Amino acid sequence: MSFVHLHLHSEYSLLDGACRIKAIPAYALAMGMNACAITDHGVMYGALEFYNACKAVGIKPIIGCEVYVAPRSRFDREMQGQTAYHHLVLLCKNDVGYRNLIYMVSKASTEGFYQKPRIDIELLSEHCEGLICLSGCIAGRIPQYILNGNYGGAKGCAIKFQKLFGSDFYLEIQDHGLAEEKTVNDALKRISRECDIPLVATNDVHYMKKKDSMLQNVLVCMQTNNVLSDKNPIGFETDEYYFKDEAKMREIFADTPEAVDNTALIAEKCNFDFEFGKYYFPKINFDEKLSAGEYLEKITMEGFYEKVKSKKINFENNSEEEYKNRIKYELDTIISMGYAEYFLIVADFVNYARSNLIPTGPGRGSGAGSLVAYLINITEVDSLKYNLLFEAFLNPERISMPDFDIDFCYFKRDEVIEYVKRKYGEEKVCQIVAFGTLAPRAAIRSIGKALGMSYSEVDDVANKVPKTAKITMDEVMLLPDIKVMYQSSEKIRMLLNFARQIEGMPKNIMTHAAGVIISDRPLYEYAPLTVSGEDILVGYNMNDTASIGLLKFDFLGNRNLTIIDETEKMIREKEPSFDIKEVDLSDKKTYELLTKGNTDGIFQLESSGMKQMLSRYKPDNIRDIMSAIALYRPGPAKFIDKFIENKHDPSKIKYAMPALEPILKETFGCIVYQEQVMEIFRAIAGYSYGKADVVRRAISKKKADIISAERDNFISGATALGASAENAEMLFEDMTGFSNYGFKKAHAAAYSFVSFRTAYLKANYPAYYMAALLSSVTGDMNKTAAYVADAKRMGIRLLAPDINTSGIGFTAAKDGNICYGLLALHNVGEPFIRAITEERKKSDFKSFSDFVLRMADKDLNTRALESLIKSGAFDSFGIYRSSLLRVYETAVELARDKVRNALSGQFDMFSDDTDDIKIDYPRVADFTKKQKLMLEKEVSGLCFSGHMIEEYSAVTEKLKHSPVFSLANMQNSDDSLYSICGIVTKVTVKKTKNGSNVAFVCVEDETGEIEMIVFNYAYDKYRALFTIDTPVYATGRISQKEEEYAKLVLQKISHLADISVKDEPSDAKNTENKVNITEKTLYLRIPSLESPLYKRALALIEIFAGETNVVFYDMSQKRYLKISTRSVAPTDFVIKELSELLGSENVVLKG
């Protein structure tokens, strides 16, 4: 065979190519071709992936690019009627050609981007060595001259390219059935004869098979936001842009067989290969008298002695000799594998972050298993103390780069990246490209739009696809509803077939969330660069960059570190010496919080399943948190019941053989960590840790040949140690299933510290922590509402915004409540809030007019002012919101006029008020309570000045019902009926397996929120009431699972506006009615009326108002104080909460 495709667009041409990288080489091989090129539009994202795919099947990969060439300079953005670019195909002959091509592609994105990434003739002239040039499709410069009737211009341009490339320049002829191509080809053949420039025949391949032509047009419609049925669609006019075989190409170009032959000659010229197995370490400055290894040893030992001195290492569990032996072993391994520089680079930027008060995580991933990393402050986890394996991180028997993942404060991560750029040079540091891909739901919606289908049609199909990230189109096609739709409609069939074809295709680029490359030389010397937003990125994916020797470092943004840091700052205002890293890891309140499942907002522990497990597990030390994090994974999850049972009853722990006891003792006889699999292989099969890790990885990748061989080795070793063949087989099967999903102990250990710290702060400084947590989710109304509800459950109220006290984020108030953060209001931006707080440092705002005048020259805008008014931020000035909303725009204009006049020196000589503006506030009625609440919810998603349920107080006060808070926190359930009054806040409807509906309806009152479960019979009957903001009176039974807040299984529901007291079910039971509320008195003993306990008790009583009298006994004054303005509903829950607050001996209910 002597034809090779030299012009091909893969899926990485981003919605302008349907050829899948992995399919191309096999297809070419099946056609008898021994080589193939990739020439994506302006980029080289797929080059390395394509190279590896070709090598895997045994054909030659030809790396190239169809570049865009600017008509003049790549810096020119003024086209003056000209096209912005022309096409040109460049192919790499050798390494020099590759270096030149990636340099030009990089400069095209970083310097020449205008509509497309563009090079220019200047770049091409300087970097043409080692490249083969094809004149391009009809969008090329030479064909455009021809089509514009300028044969002389075309010939002159061809001669210029010939001078640049010599015998490596070819005139490219194509024939896809277009009239323009015939015109171009005739002229190119003439130029070829007149100038002795060879011809080459190509097909502009955009899809693999002829039948895929419509798919290509759909992709282009998706890219250009067009519809396939448009009169003038942007697409291909024929269906000839497919991967043709040699016979077809020779048929098409029968008059120029040499043009077809030349494809094979060009392929022979192209002999570029990537270089693997070499790493390009950046140069790091350290003691010039020492090698990198010697310097690493020096700072490691300095770190060791410093940690011994500060008692962070105390030799309680391990001797000094054991530490030094481990240090020596790790250093010997690191240095012998050539990774000393890597450790020094990571230590440098991590220590920069720590020394500049940028919150940095205690560790992440297997890197926490390195003692050296702990001693040079990369991590905060003593790997010897927690028995973590170094080999799980750096394995001398499996040569690969170490990979430290470092967590930084979400908002300050970029500061560390900027430091690295300053240190090593801007051109040597880049983040990595990532690709947005088309998952099933997105594919269906995108295809439907391109096909011109109605939104409702597409939405109906898309909504049948479960919202899970891992579902595939093959699985979607098996869904019963989808099967029916597929069989019943030709249009739906087309939609789903196309969606299946484009599933997983890249559609756009973005910046990888973590990866940062640091190199010894400018990165455009190793890889093509691209641009996403303001980021310059390495244009190969994460795995490809590592394979060609570029060092990747993961800089991850972790919001939890930000939350911890913000909480610490608030605490230090009262406790200057507070340091979360120094708190007691055995803190009782922290573990009580975890055991109660009060873990909303706690790192790694806030899912409902995790709450359930924690309630049963009852963790009481940091190792328990470590185990919990690792257990709640698909692999070890099957051991959860056994694990918990064994923890609480050690007599039930059984070991298949004695050799397992030292390995599994700390996890109560269960396999929890990946490292335990390694240790079992080492103990049973006699492997080194390195070999055990190799085997574990092979098992996790389901390599059948290795699993089979290792099964025999393992069972043989186990039976030799006294285990039965049956037990040995069972153990091996457990490890095989586990290894697919198991957690590394080092990762769990590092994460457990972050989990503990967040739990400690929530348990011990709840208002501070919840304020920081709420600030972290600013802009996410759902999470904000959820965390506000959680704060309410803890007795913490959210105070309304106030222009003189509120800051950017949420803050803890002096009374233990939380001040609302202004940034969480719609249309109020951070720069404006910063200007408010700066101005407030001079003095508080005295009035609304004072605020407007002082802020008039500080980006004051009416939209922000309107939101502040609606939120109630100016209520303290005593002017109705209704009045302010009528004059605020006029007030802004008056203030701006006054500022302008002051700047120009103008003033009103008759005015006696130069420090204020005169605003005529209209005399209008104040908004009703409901109107205020609606305004607050409009701008914040929350209500501050009350609750919408209060509008119905005339009804609710006469109805027997329970506070939502008390029901949601019930610890058990029975068959009694309970009733609630509240507002519907969220409705989710799902289909059961049998096709019936089940709804999950959230109802909120002033005390909190509860979820109602509404089964089909109730859903059909009361469907009209399940809409947001509907006030309802609902009755049902409590369903309570250990891991979750209680839920109400609905039996009956009514609109509060339609209800009368007689409608209440006579058999309804309520948490208040467990006591005789007319005869009882609740006595509470407190240290004094100044005590914070008094205020917290009052807040609790206010939430659970009822009709039982409350009397406080002030121990400092030795007198009783009856609270005439407050009474309480003394439910079991309320008594329990007050007892925990004041002590059970100080809470007495009499009568």
Tab-separated table of C-alpha atoms in Angstrom, residues 730-970:
chain	number	residue	atom	x	y	z
A	730	MET	CA	-11.740	-16.033	51.029
A	731	LEU	CA	-9.059	-13.582	52.192
A	732	PHE	CA	-7.645	-13.279	48.681
A	733	GLU	CA	-11.124	-12.596	47.285
A	734	ASP	CA	-11.675	-9.918	49.938
A	735	MET	CA	-8.434	-8.223	48.943
A	736	THR	CA	-9.218	-8.495	45.237
A	737	GLY	CA	-12.574	-6.742	45.633
A	738	PHE	CA	-11.192	-4.278	48.139
A	739	SER	CA	-8.217	-3.172	46.032
A	740	ASN	CA	-10.471	-1.685	43.385
A	741	TYR	CA	-11.761	0.987	45.736
A	742	GLY	CA	-9.733	0.976	48.959
A	743	PHE	CA	-8.424	4.138	50.573
A	744	LYS	CA	-4.771	4.721	51.308
A	745	LYS	CA	-4.138	4.986	55.022
A	746	ALA	CA	-1.769	7.916	54.466
A	747	HIS	CA	-4.538	9.811	52.678
A	748	ALA	CA	-7.057	8.989	55.411
A	749	ALA	CA	-4.564	10.044	58.090
A	750	ALA	CA	-3.965	13.438	56.492
A	751	TYR	CA	-7.685	13.997	55.861
A	752	SER	CA	-8.554	12.985	59.433
A	753	PHE	CA	-6.686	16.023	60.760
A	754	VAL	CA	-8.753	18.383	58.615
A	755	SER	CA	-11.944	16.556	59.628
A	756	PHE	CA	-11.003	16.731	63.301
A	757	ARG	CA	-10.134	20.419	63.125
A	758	THR	CA	-13.414	21.379	61.484
A	759	ALA	CA	-15.347	19.254	64.005
A	760	TYR	CA	-13.377	20.718	66.926
A	761	LEU	CA	-14.180	24.268	65.859
A	762	LYS	CA	-17.866	23.496	65.346
A	763	ALA	CA	-18.102	21.787	68.732
A	764	ASN	CA	-16.141	24.371	70.712
A	765	TYR	CA	-16.670	27.629	68.804
A	766	PRO	CA	-19.974	27.029	67.015
A	767	ALA	CA	-20.878	30.636	66.152
A	768	TYR	CA	-17.418	31.398	64.792
A	769	TYR	CA	-17.297	28.205	62.778
A	770	MET	CA	-20.800	28.523	61.344
A	771	ALA	CA	-20.079	32.141	60.364
A	772	ALA	CA	-16.949	31.068	58.483
A	773	LEU	CA	-18.823	28.124	56.949
A	774	LEU	CA	-21.613	30.381	55.711
A	775	SER	CA	-19.079	32.803	54.232
A	776	SER	CA	-17.539	29.920	52.305
A	777	VAL	CA	-20.803	29.164	50.478
A	778	THR	CA	-21.734	32.758	49.672
A	779	GLY	CA	-23.707	32.727	46.435
A	780	ASP	CA	-25.011	29.184	46.932
A	781	MET	CA	-28.500	29.754	48.278
A	782	ASN	CA	-29.240	26.076	48.896
A	783	LYS	CA	-26.139	25.507	51.008
A	784	THR	CA	-26.596	28.812	52.801
A	785	ALA	CA	-30.156	27.877	53.761
A	786	ALA	CA	-29.049	24.406	54.882
A	787	TYR	CA	-26.274	25.762	57.103
A	788	VAL	CA	-28.543	28.472	58.527
A	789	ALA	CA	-31.007	25.711	59.472
A	790	ASP	CA	-28.131	23.788	61.063
A	791	ALA	CA	-27.139	26.882	63.036
A	792	LYS	CA	-30.735	27.238	64.245
A	793	ARG	CA	-30.650	23.650	65.465
A	794	MET	CA	-27.611	24.637	67.520
A	795	GLY	CA	-29.442	27.630	69.037
A	796	ILE	CA	-27.613	30.177	66.883
A	797	ARG	CA	-29.702	32.855	65.184
A	798	LEU	CA	-28.853	34.683	61.970
A	799	LEU	CA	-29.063	38.437	62.514
A	800	ALA	CA	-30.298	40.726	59.740
A	801	PRO	CA	-27.780	42.766	57.731
A	802	ASP	CA	-26.923	46.118	59.254
A	803	ILE	CA	-25.008	48.811	57.407
A	804	ASN	CA	-22.986	49.676	60.520
A	805	THR	CA	-22.112	46.177	61.725
A	806	SER	CA	-22.167	43.751	58.803
A	807	GLY	CA	-18.961	42.984	56.944
A	808	ILE	CA	-18.066	41.195	53.730
A	809	GLY	CA	-18.616	37.722	55.109
A	810	PHE	CA	-20.664	36.297	57.957
A	811	THR	CA	-19.247	37.069	61.397
A	812	ALA	CA	-19.930	35.954	64.943
A	813	ALA	CA	-21.794	38.521	67.043
A	814	LYS	CA	-20.990	39.208	70.679
A	815	ASP	CA	-24.178	37.461	71.820
A	816	GLY	CA	-23.209	34.178	70.163
A	817	ASN	CA	-25.340	34.678	67.071
A	818	ILE	CA	-24.209	35.390	63.502
A	819	CYS	CA	-24.203	38.663	61.585
A	820	TYR	CA	-25.212	38.337	57.951
A	821	GLY	CA	-22.448	38.994	55.420
A	822	LEU	CA	-23.224	41.670	52.841
A	823	LEU	CA	-21.490	39.774	50.034
A	824	ALA	CA	-24.261	37.173	50.222
A	825	LEU	CA	-26.793	39.786	49.049
A	826	HIS	CA	-27.615	39.894	45.354
A	827	ASN	CA	-25.956	42.737	43.391
A	828	VAL	CA	-23.669	43.802	46.244
A	829	GLY	CA	-20.052	43.324	45.188
A	830	GLU	CA	-16.938	42.869	47.293
A	831	PRO	CA	-15.160	46.118	46.226
A	832	PHE	CA	-18.198	48.148	47.260
A	833	ILE	CA	-18.442	46.360	50.627
A	834	ARG	CA	-14.734	46.968	51.241
A	835	ALA	CA	-15.332	50.647	50.549
A	836	ILE	CA	-18.214	50.612	53.076
A	837	THR	CA	-16.104	49.013	55.807
A	838	GLU	CA	-13.201	51.407	55.142
A	839	GLU	CA	-15.494	54.425	55.336
A	840	ARG	CA	-17.049	53.022	58.501
A	841	LYS	CA	-13.637	53.085	60.205
A	842	LYS	CA	-13.888	56.881	60.236
A	843	SER	CA	-17.264	56.755	61.961
A	844	ASP	CA	-20.544	54.887	61.779
A	845	PHE	CA	-23.083	56.062	59.245
A	846	LYS	CA	-25.516	58.387	61.019
A	847	SER	CA	-28.377	58.166	58.541
A	848	PHE	CA	-29.385	56.959	55.125
A	849	SER	CA	-28.465	60.316	53.575
A	850	ASP	CA	-25.114	60.244	55.367
A	851	PHE	CA	-24.421	56.834	53.854
A	852	VAL	CA	-25.389	57.877	50.322
A	853	LEU	CA	-23.319	61.055	50.478
A	854	ARG	CA	-20.196	59.419	51.901
A	855	MET	CA	-20.355	56.539	49.427
A	856	ALA	CA	-21.307	58.579	46.340
A	857	ASP	CA	-17.759	58.673	44.991
A	858	LYS	CA	-17.002	55.053	45.936
A	859	ASP	CA	-18.723	53.011	43.231
A	860	LEU	CA	-22.162	53.440	44.760
A	861	ASN	CA	-24.705	51.955	42.372
A	862	THR	CA	-28.447	51.857	42.593
A	863	ARG	CA	-28.774	48.077	42.224
A	864	ALA	CA	-26.575	47.481	45.270
A	865	LEU	CA	-28.401	50.172	47.213
A	866	GLU	CA	-31.762	48.647	46.342
A	867	SER	CA	-30.632	45.234	47.668
A	868	LEU	CA	-29.354	46.785	50.882
A	869	ILE	CA	-32.683	48.540	51.432
A	870	LYS	CA	-34.729	45.404	50.734
A	871	SER	CA	-32.580	43.351	53.118
A	872	GLY	CA	-33.281	45.777	55.977
A	873	ALA	CA	-29.675	46.974	56.244
A	874	PHE	CA	-30.895	50.541	56.883
A	875	ASP	CA	-33.718	49.662	59.283
A	876	SER	CA	-31.714	50.976	62.242
A	877	PHE	CA	-32.121	54.530	60.880
A	878	GLY	CA	-35.862	54.415	61.549
A	879	ILE	CA	-37.077	55.034	57.988
A	880	TYR	CA	-39.491	52.641	56.334
A	881	ARG	CA	-38.091	50.453	53.562
A	882	SER	CA	-41.149	51.396	51.509
A	883	SER	CA	-40.100	55.039	51.740
A	884	LEU	CA	-36.425	54.405	50.965
A	885	LEU	CA	-37.296	52.412	47.843
A	886	ARG	CA	-39.139	55.439	46.456
A	887	VAL	CA	-36.272	57.904	46.903
A	888	TYR	CA	-32.995	55.987	46.713
A	889	GLU	CA	-32.355	56.748	43.027
A	890	THR	CA	-33.003	60.456	43.590
A	891	ALA	CA	-30.796	60.359	46.702
A	892	VAL	CA	-27.912	58.935	44.696
A	893	GLU	CA	-28.217	61.689	42.081
A	894	LEU	CA	-28.320	64.383	44.771
A	895	ALA	CA	-25.241	62.941	46.440
A	896	ARG	CA	-23.331	62.709	43.165
A	897	ASP	CA	-24.244	66.304	42.298
A	898	LYS	CA	-23.005	67.452	45.689
A	899	VAL	CA	-19.723	65.565	45.250
A	900	ARG	CA	-19.252	66.970	41.724
A	901	ASN	CA	-19.935	70.512	42.939
A	902	ALA	CA	-17.499	70.117	45.797
A	903	LEU	CA	-14.801	68.924	43.411
A	904	SER	CA	-15.406	71.869	41.065
A	905	GLY	CA	-15.484	74.392	43.907
A	906	GLN	CA	-19.188	75.216	43.515
A	907	PHE	CA	-21.470	75.621	46.515
A	908	ASP	CA	-24.859	77.028	47.399
A	909	MET	CA	-24.261	80.255	49.359
A	910	PHE	CA	-27.791	80.113	50.788
A	911	SER	CA	-27.474	76.552	52.062
A	912	ASP	CA	-26.857	76.022	55.780
A	913	ASP	CA	-26.169	72.282	55.351
A	914	THR	CA	-22.878	71.471	53.656
A	915	ASP	CA	-22.411	68.084	55.334
A	916	ASP	CA	-25.555	66.332	54.178
A	917	ILE	CA	-28.124	66.135	51.434
A	918	LYS	CA	-31.805	66.889	51.873
A	919	ILE	CA	-34.042	63.971	51.015
A	920	ASP	CA	-37.805	64.344	51.053
A	921	TYR	CA	-38.986	60.981	52.329
A	922	PRO	CA	-42.549	60.264	51.179
A	923	ARG	CA	-45.150	59.515	53.803
A	924	VAL	CA	-46.128	55.992	52.854
A	925	ALA	CA	-47.257	53.024	54.866
A	926	ASP	CA	-44.628	50.573	56.006
A	927	PHE	CA	-44.471	47.226	54.267
A	928	THR	CA	-46.386	44.436	55.913
A	929	LYS	CA	-44.434	41.743	57.686
A	930	LYS	CA	-45.005	39.377	54.766
A	931	GLN	CA	-43.840	41.984	52.252
A	932	LYS	CA	-40.630	42.536	54.213
A	933	LEU	CA	-39.966	38.834	54.374
A	934	MET	CA	-40.532	38.496	50.639
A	935	LEU	CA	-38.094	41.355	49.951
A	936	GLU	CA	-35.486	39.756	52.212
A	937	LYS	CA	-35.893	36.421	50.505
A	938	GLU	CA	-35.653	38.074	47.092
A	939	VAL	CA	-32.196	39.519	47.752
A	940	SER	CA	-30.758	36.833	50.019
A	941	GLY	CA	-32.806	33.649	49.798
A	942	LEU	CA	-33.486	33.976	53.539
A	943	CYS	CA	-35.794	35.831	55.918
A	944	PHE	CA	-34.288	37.897	58.738
A	945	SER	CA	-37.076	39.847	60.411
A	946	GLY	CA	-39.229	36.853	61.134
A	947	HIS	CA	-40.719	33.959	59.269
A	948	MET	CA	-43.438	33.756	56.654
A	949	ILE	CA	-45.374	31.361	58.855
A	950	GLU	CA	-46.034	34.222	61.290
A	951	GLU	CA	-48.664	35.639	58.914
A	952	TYR	CA	-50.821	32.665	59.865
A	953	SER	CA	-50.250	32.909	63.617
A	954	ALA	CA	-53.974	33.447	64.277
A	955	VAL	CA	-54.515	29.933	62.934
A	956	THR	CA	-51.322	28.222	64.057
A	957	GLU	CA	-51.702	29.377	67.666
A	958	LYS	CA	-54.952	27.424	67.899
A	959	LEU	CA	-53.651	24.305	66.214
A	960	LYS	CA	-51.919	21.513	68.036
A	961	HIS	CA	-48.541	21.162	66.375
A	962	SER	CA	-44.884	20.607	67.115
A	963	PRO	CA	-41.992	22.930	66.366
A	964	VAL	CA	-40.235	21.532	63.307
A	965	PHE	CA	-36.924	21.629	65.128
A	966	SER	CA	-38.109	19.242	67.833
A	967	LEU	CA	-39.480	16.710	65.353
A	968	ALA	CA	-36.426	16.822	63.099
A	969	ASN	CA	-34.260	16.048	66.110
A	970	MET	CA	-36.317	13.184	67.528
